[in-house]
C-alpha positions as protocol buffer text, in pm:
chain_id: "A"
residue {
  index: 1
  type: UNK
  ca { x: 7910 y: 8884 z: 11801 }
}
residue {
  index: 2
  type: UNK
  ca { x: 7864 y: 9073 z: 11473 }
}
residue {
  index: 3
  type: UNK
  ca { x: 8161 y: 9123 z: 11240 }
}
residue {
  index: 4
  type: UNK
  ca { x: 8380 y: 9412 z: 11345 }
}
residue {
  index: 5
  type: UNK
  ca { x: 8621 y: 9583 z: 11107 }
}
residue {
  index: 6
  type: UNK
  ca { x: 8962 y: 9661 z: 11253 }
}
residue {
  index: 7
  type: UNK
  ca { x: 9228 y: 9880 z: 11101 }
}
residue {
  index: 8
  type: UNK
  ca { x: 9572 y: 9928 z: 11252 }
}
residue {
  index: 9
  type: UNK
  ca { x: 9795 y: 10226 z: 11179 }
}
residue {
  index: 10
  type: UNK
  ca { x: 10154 y: 10311 z: 11260 }
}
residue {
  index: 11
  type: UNK
  ca { x: 10122 y: 10599 z: 11507 }
}
residue {
  index: 12
  type: UNK
  ca { x: 10450 y: 10765 z: 11405 }
}
residue {
  index: 13
  type: UNK
  ca { x: 10363 y: 10753 z: 11034 }
}
residue {
  index: 14
  type: UNK
  ca { x: 10010 y: 10877 z: 11106 }
}
residue {
  index: 15
  type: UNK
  ca { x: 10140 y: 11174 z: 11306 }
}
residue {
  index: 16
  type: UNK
  ca { x: 10404 y: 11265 z: 11044 }
}
residue {
  index: 17
  type: UNK
  ca { x: 10163 y: 11242 z: 10749 }
}
residue {
  index: 18
  type: UNK
  ca { x: 9890 y: 11420 z: 10946 }
}
residue {
  index: 19
  type: UNK
  ca { x: 10123 y: 11719 z: 11001 }
}
residue {
  index: 20
  type: UNK
  ca { x: 10206 y: 11727 z: 10629 }
}
residue {
  index: 21
  type: UNK
  ca { x: 9838 y: 11720 z: 10532 }
}
residue {
  index: 22
  type: UNK
  ca { x: 9766 y: 12000 z: 10777 }
}
residue {
  index: 23
  type: UNK
  ca { x: 10038 y: 12212 z: 10613 }
}
residue {
  index: 24
  type: UNK
  ca { x: 9908 y: 12132 z: 10263 }
}
residue {
  index: 25
  type: UNK
  ca { x: 9552 y: 12227 z: 10357 }
}
residue {
  index: 26
  type: UNK
  ca { x: 9676 y: 12553 z: 10510 }
}
residue {
  index: 27
  type: UNK
  ca { x: 9895 y: 12625 z: 10204 }
}
residue {
  index: 28
  type: UNK
  ca { x: 9586 y: 12585 z: 9985 }
}
residue {
  index: 29
  type: UNK
  ca { x: 9420 y: 12867 z: 10182 }
}
residue {
  index: 30
  type: UNK
  ca { x: 9193 y: 12673 z: 10419 }
}
residue {
  index: 31
  type: UNK
  ca { x: 9152 y: 12712 z: 10792 }
}
residue {
  index: 32
  type: UNK
  ca { x: 9245 y: 12379 z: 10952 }
}
residue {
  index: 33
  type: UNK
  ca { x: 9082 y: 12497 z: 11276 }
}
residue {
  index: 34
  type: UNK
  ca { x: 8735 y: 12518 z: 11130 }
}
residue {
  index: 35
  type: UNK
  ca { x: 8495 y: 12248 z: 11249 }
}
residue {
  index: 36
  type: UNK
  ca { x: 8477 y: 12043 z: 10929 }
}
residue {
  index: 37
  type: UNK
  ca { x: 8856 y: 12025 z: 10890 }
}
residue {
  index: 38
  type: UNK
  ca { x: 8970 y: 11963 z: 11249 }
}
residue {
  index: 39
  type: UNK
  ca { x: 9017 y: 11587 z: 11201 }
}
residue {
  index: 40
  type: UNK
  ca { x: 9074 y: 11588 z: 10825 }
}
residue {
  index: 41
  type: UNK
  ca { x: 9457 y: 11571 z: 10839 }
}
residue {
  index: 42
  type: UNK
  ca { x: 9443 y: 11259 z: 11060 }
}
residue {
  index: 43
  type: UNK
  ca { x: 9170 y: 11096 z: 10852 }
}
residue {
  index: 44
  type: UNK
  ca { x: 9368 y: 11168 z: 10533 }
}
residue {
  index: 45
  type: UNK
  ca { x: 9685 y: 11022 z: 10689 }
}
residue {
  index: 46
  type: UNK
  ca { x: 9501 y: 10704 z: 10782 }
}
residue {
  index: 47
  type: UNK
  ca { x: 9334 y: 10686 z: 10440 }
}
residue {
  index: 48
  type: UNK
  ca { x: 9673 y: 10707 z: 10265 }
}
residue {
  index: 49
  type: UNK
  ca { x: 9812 y: 10429 z: 10482 }
}
residue {
  index: 50
  type: UNK
  ca { x: 9509 y: 10214 z: 10397 }
}
residue {
  index: 51
  type: UNK
  ca { x: 9528 y: 10294 z: 10025 }
}
residue {
  index: 52
  type: UNK
  ca { x: 9899 y: 10206 z: 10011 }
}
residue {
  index: 53
  type: UNK
  ca { x: 9899 y: 9902 z: 10241 }
}
residue {
  index: 54
  type: UNK
  ca { x: 10014 y: 9682 z: 9952 }
}
residue {
  index: 55
  type: UNK
  ca { x: 10372 y: 9789 z: 10020 }
}
residue {
  index: 56
  type: UNK
  ca { x: 10357 y: 9591 z: 10345 }
}
residue {
  index: 57
  type: UNK
  ca { x: 10210 y: 9272 z: 10197 }
}
residue {
  index: 58
  type: UNK
  ca { x: 10382 y: 8989 z: 10011 }
}
residue {
  index: 59
  type: UNK
  ca { x: 10178 y: 8865 z: 9712 }
}
residue {
  index: 60
  type: UNK
  ca { x: 10400 y: 8559 z: 9664 }
}
residue {
  index: 61
  type: UNK
  ca { x: 10334 y: 8444 z: 10021 }
}
residue {
  index: 62
  type: UNK
  ca { x: 9961 y: 8496 z: 9970 }
}
residue {
  index: 63
  type: UNK
  ca { x: 9964 y: 8269 z: 9664 }
}
residue {
  index: 64
  type: UNK
  ca { x: 10189 y: 8008 z: 9828 }
}
residue {
  index: 65
  type: UNK
  ca { x: 9954 y: 7990 z: 10129 }
}
residue {
  index: 66
  type: UNK
  ca { x: 9681 y: 7831 z: 9916 }
}
residue {
  index: 67
  type: UNK
  ca { x: 9846 y: 7623 z: 9645 }
}
residue {
  index: 68
  type: UNK
  ca { x: 9716 y: 7267 z: 9608 }
}
residue {
  index: 69
  type: UNK
  ca { x: 9820 y: 6971 z: 9393 }
}
residue {
  index: 70
  type: UNK
  ca { x: 9547 y: 6898 z: 9143 }
}
residue {
  index: 71
  type: UNK
  ca { x: 9532 y: 6726 z: 8805 }
}
residue {
  index: 72
  type: UNK
  ca { x: 9284 y: 6975 z: 8654 }
}
residue {
  index: 73
  type: UNK
  ca { x: 9446 y: 7130 z: 8346 }
}
residue {
  index: 74
  type: UNK
  ca { x: 9178 y: 7343 z: 8181 }
}
residue {
  index: 75
  type: UNK
  ca { x: 9131 y: 7718 z: 8197 }
}
residue {
  index: 76
  type: UNK
  ca { x: 9037 y: 7876 z: 8533 }
}
residue {
  index: 77
  type: UNK
  ca { x: 8894 y: 8229 z: 8513 }
}
residue {
  index: 78
  type: UNK
  ca { x: 8811 y: 8479 z: 8784 }
}
residue {
  index: 79
  type: UNK
  ca { x: 8659 y: 8784 z: 8618 }
}
residue {
  index: 80
  type: UNK
  ca { x: 8515 y: 9120 z: 8719 }
}
residue {
  index: 81
  type: UNK
  ca { x: 8750 y: 9159 z: 9017 }
}
residue {
  index: 82
  type: UNK
  ca { x: 8696 y: 9516 z: 9129 }
}
residue {
  index: 83
  type: UNK
  ca { x: 9010 y: 9719 z: 9188 }
}
residue {
  index: 84
  type: UNK
  ca { x: 9092 y: 10058 z: 9331 }
}
residue {
  index: 85
  type: UNK
  ca { x: 9434 y: 10216 z: 9304 }
}
residue {
  index: 86
  type: UNK
  ca { x: 9611 y: 10551 z: 9308 }
}
residue {
  index: 87
  type: UNK
  ca { x: 9781 y: 10690 z: 8999 }
}
residue {
  index: 88
  type: UNK
  ca { x: 10143 y: 10763 z: 9086 }
}
residue {
  index: 89
  type: UNK
  ca { x: 10148 y: 11074 z: 8867 }
}
residue {
  index: 90
  type: UNK
  ca { x: 9874 y: 11272 z: 9044 }
}
residue {
  index: 91
  type: UNK
  ca { x: 9782 y: 11054 z: 9344 }
}
residue {
  index: 92
  type: UNK
  ca { x: 9428 y: 11043 z: 9213 }
}
residue {
  index: 93
  type: UNK
  ca { x: 9223 y: 10721 z: 9207 }
}
residue {
  index: 94
  type: UNK
  ca { x: 9178 y: 10487 z: 8918 }
}
residue {
  index: 95
  type: UNK
  ca { x: 8928 y: 10205 z: 8945 }
}
residue {
  index: 96
  type: UNK
  ca { x: 8778 y: 9927 z: 8743 }
}
residue {
  index: 97
  type: UNK
  ca { x: 8801 y: 9553 z: 8713 }
}
residue {
  index: 98
  type: UNK
  ca { x: 9052 y: 9282 z: 8647 }
}
residue {
  index: 99
  type: UNK
  ca { x: 9001 y: 8951 z: 8469 }
}
residue {
  index: 100
  type: UNK
  ca { x: 9249 y: 8671 z: 8541 }
}
residue {
  index: 101
  type: UNK
  ca { x: 9284 y: 8327 z: 8385 }
}
residue {
  index: 102
  type: UNK
  ca { x: 9538 y: 8052 z: 8425 }
}
residue {
  index: 103
  type: UNK
  ca { x: 9582 y: 7697 z: 8304 }
}
residue {
  index: 104
  type: UNK
  ca { x: 9710 y: 7479 z: 8591 }
}
residue {
  index: 105
  type: UNK
  ca { x: 10022 y: 7271 z: 8558 }
}
residue {
  index: 106
  type: UNK
  ca { x: 9979 y: 7027 z: 8848 }
}
residue {
  index: 107
  type: UNK
  ca { x: 9877 y: 7292 z: 9102 }
}
residue {
  index: 108
  type: UNK
  ca { x: 9578 y: 7516 z: 9154 }
}
residue {
  index: 109
  type: UNK
  ca { x: 9542 y: 7814 z: 9386 }
}
residue {
  index: 110
  type: UNK
  ca { x: 9253 y: 7908 z: 9615 }
}
residue {
  index: 111
  type: UNK
  ca { x: 9027 y: 8131 z: 9408 }
}
residue {
  index: 112
  type: UNK
  ca { x: 9017 y: 8412 z: 9665 }
}
residue {
  index: 113
  type: UNK
  ca { x: 9393 y: 8452 z: 9635 }
}
residue {
  index: 114
  type: UNK
  ca { x: 9370 y: 8594 z: 9283 }
}
residue {
  index: 115
  type: UNK
  ca { x: 9165 y: 8899 z: 9391 }
}
residue {
  index: 116
  type: UNK
  ca { x: 9398 y: 8936 z: 9690 }
}
residue {
  index: 117
  type: UNK
  ca { x: 9695 y: 8960 z: 9454 }
}
residue {
  index: 118
  type: UNK
  ca { x: 9515 y: 9231 z: 9258 }
}
residue {
  index: 119
  type: UNK
  ca { x: 9448 y: 9421 z: 9582 }
}
residue {
  index: 120
  type: UNK
  ca { x: 9807 y: 9396 z: 9704 }
}
residue {
  index: 121
  type: UNK
  ca { x: 9950 y: 9543 z: 9386 }
}
residue {
  index: 122
  type: UNK
  ca { x: 9665 y: 9795 z: 9347 }
}
residue {
  index: 123
  type: UNK
  ca { x: 9720 y: 9927 z: 9700 }
}
residue {
  index: 124
  type: UNK
  ca { x: 10043 y: 10095 z: 9593 }
}
residue {
  index: 125
  type: UNK
  ca { x: 10110 y: 10407 z: 9388 }
}
residue {
  index: 126
  type: UNK
  ca { x: 10064 y: 10264 z: 9041 }
}
residue {
  index: 127
  type: UNK
  ca { x: 10025 y: 10293 z: 8670 }
}
residue {
  index: 128
  type: UNK
  ca { x: 9780 y: 10051 z: 8513 }
}
residue {
  index: 129
  type: UNK
  ca { x: 10041 y: 9906 z: 8279 }
}
residue {
  index: 130
  type: UNK
  ca { x: 10272 y: 9806 z: 8567 }
}
residue {
  index: 131
  type: UNK
  ca { x: 9981 y: 9677 z: 8775 }
}
residue {
  index: 132
  type: UNK
  ca { x: 9883 y: 9443 z: 8489 }
}
residue {
  index: 133
  type: UNK
  ca { x: 10237 y: 9315 z: 8452 }
}
residue {
  index: 134
  type: UNK
  ca { x: 10292 y: 9268 z: 8827 }
}
residue {
  index: 135
  type: UNK
  ca { x: 9976 y: 9059 z: 8867 }
}
residue {
  index: 136
  type: UNK
  ca { x: 10064 y: 8856 z: 8558 }
}
residue {
  index: 137
  type: UNK
  ca { x: 10425 y: 8790 z: 8658 }
}
residue {
  index: 138
  type: UNK
  ca { x: 10343 y: 8710 z: 9020 }
}
residue {
  index: 139
  type: UNK
  ca { x: 10096 y: 8438 z: 8919 }
}
residue {
  index: 140
  type: UNK
  ca { x: 10321 y: 8307 z: 8642 }
}
residue {
  index: 141
  type: UNK
  ca { x: 10639 y: 8294 z: 8851 }
}
residue {
  index: 142
  type: UNK
  ca { x: 10478 y: 8157 z: 9169 }
}
residue {
  index: 143
  type: UNK
  ca { x: 10216 y: 7911 z: 9044 }
}
residue {
  index: 144
  type: UNK
  ca { x: 10412 y: 7815 z: 8730 }
}
residue {
  index: 145
  type: UNK
  ca { x: 10097 y: 7738 z: 8526 }
}
residue {
  index: 146
  type: UNK
  ca { x: 10085 y: 7637 z: 8161 }
}
residue {
  index: 147
  type: UNK
  ca { x: 9971 y: 7992 z: 8094 }
}
residue {
  index: 148
  type: UNK
  ca { x: 9826 y: 8302 z: 8255 }
}
residue {
  index: 149
  type: UNK
  ca { x: 9627 y: 8597 z: 8122 }
}
residue {
  index: 150
  type: UNK
  ca { x: 9535 y: 8930 z: 8281 }
}
residue {
  index: 151
  type: UNK
  ca { x: 9310 y: 9204 z: 8144 }
}
residue {
  index: 152
  type: UNK
  ca { x: 9244 y: 9524 z: 8340 }
}
residue {
  index: 153
  type: UNK
  ca { x: 8983 y: 9785 z: 8247 }
}
residue {
  index: 154
  type: UNK
  ca { x: 8988 y: 10108 z: 8447 }
}
residue {
  index: 155
  type: UNK
  ca { x: 8869 y: 10466 z: 8463 }
}
residue {
  index: 156
  type: UNK
  ca { x: 9129 y: 10721 z: 8572 }
}
residue {
  index: 157
  type: UNK
  ca { x: 9025 y: 11026 z: 8774 }
}
residue {
  index: 158
  type: UNK
  ca { x: 9336 y: 11210 z: 8649 }
}
residue {
  index: 159
  type: UNK
  ca { x: 9173 y: 11201 z: 8303 }
}
residue {
  index: 160
  type: UNK
  ca { x: 8818 y: 11257 z: 8430 }
}
residue {
  index: 161
  type: UNK
  ca { x: 8852 y: 11534 z: 8691 }
}
residue {
  index: 162
  type: UNK
  ca { x: 9144 y: 11729 z: 8545 }
}
residue {
  index: 163
  type: UNK
  ca { x: 9352 y: 11742 z: 8229 }
}
residue {
  index: 164
  type: UNK
  ca { x: 9147 y: 11630 z: 7929 }
}
residue {
  index: 165
  type: UNK
  ca { x: 8832 y: 11577 z: 8146 }
}
residue {
  index: 166
  type: UNK
  ca { x: 8697 y: 11279 z: 7954 }
}
residue {
  index: 167
  type: UNK
  ca { x: 8440 y: 11111 z: 8179 }
}
residue {
  index: 168
  type: UNK
  ca { x: 8363 y: 10812 z: 7959 }
}
residue {
  index: 169
  type: UNK
  ca { x: 8712 y: 10695 z: 7872 }
}
residue {
  index: 170
  type: UNK
  ca { x: 8823 y: 10347 z: 7980 }
}
residue {
  index: 171
  type: UNK
  ca { x: 9182 y: 10222 z: 7965 }
}
residue {
  index: 172
  type: UNK
  ca { x: 9235 y: 9853 z: 7889 }
}
residue {
  index: 173
  type: UNK
  ca { x: 9565 y: 9674 z: 7945 }
}
residue {
  index: 174
  type: UNK
  ca { x: 9644 y: 9307 z: 7895 }
}
residue {
  index: 175
  type: UNK
  ca { x: 9921 y: 9057 z: 7936 }
}
residue {
  index: 176
  type: UNK
  ca { x: 9960 y: 8694 z: 7833 }
}
residue {
  index: 177
  type: UNK
  ca { x: 10211 y: 8422 z: 7915 }
}
residue {
  index: 178
  type: UNK
  ca { x: 10255 y: 8061 z: 7808 }
}
residue {
  index: 179
  type: UNK
  ca { x: 9953 y: 7897 z: 7644 }
}
residue {
  index: 180
  type: UNK
  ca { x: 9774 y: 8234 z: 7627 }
}
residue {
  index: 181
  type: UNK
  ca { x: 10030 y: 8354 z: 7375 }
}
residue {
  index: 182
  type: UNK
  ca { x: 9855 y: 8117 z: 7132 }
}
residue {
  index: 183
  type: UNK
  ca { x: 9579 y: 8302 z: 6952 }
}
residue {
  index: 184
  type: UNK
  ca { x: 9314 y: 8029 z: 6999 }
}
residue {
  index: 185
  type: UNK
  ca { x: 9365 y: 8014 z: 7378 }
}
residue {
  index: 186
  type: UNK
  ca { x: 9374 y: 8391 z: 7404 }
}
residue {
  index: 187
  type: UNK
  ca { x: 9054 y: 8422 z: 7199 }
}
residue {
  index: 188
  type: UNK
  ca { x: 8876 y: 8164 z: 7417 }
}
residue {
  index: 189
  type: UNK
  ca { x: 8969 y: 8365 z: 7727 }
}
residue {
  index: 190
  type: UNK
  ca { x: 8861 y: 8697 z: 7573 }
}
residue {
  index: 191
  type: UNK
  ca { x: 8530 y: 8544 z: 7461 }
}
residue {
  index: 192
  type: UNK
  ca { x: 8463 y: 8402 z: 7809 }
}
residue {
  index: 193
  type: UNK
  ca { x: 8518 y: 8741 z: 7972 }
}
residue {
  index: 194
  type: UNK
  ca { x: 8297 y: 8908 z: 7712 }
}
residue {
  index: 195
  type: UNK
  ca { x: 8565 y: 9092 z: 7513 }
}
């Protein structure tokens, strides 16, 4: 059987948010009974639940589910992790990529868990600065490595579609703990991710 995607939504939340979207669309001057908009309030309600599903997920449990004892103690990097989030100021998307590195201290984590952590925190109303810090602190506090580094580069639709309307601007945030606070380790990481 081919892969089948399955999404589950809280019916009560969907109905409540759907009614609110219908009112918003009507307040903006649209006819919610016209053909193209008949199902838009429900689709928007489901989309918002999907885009904010990180509130219902525990990033610490995700990391703990795939931690393994290992003697490897050199830098581990997962780079170019795509991310999609919603700016909490305008509820408009921001998107880009995250680069994560850590130096194990007796334990490693399954590589797929690092992008999952990014997704969990990104699927909340966010600011890029907090997102960077949450990913960094979650890995540092849970895995307890010798060091961890996170760099996020993103484009923000609130700056591109409205406001200053700068289509080519990229925001970069970074955070470093432990061994990455040393300039030589930090520089090695930045060189390996092409920065």
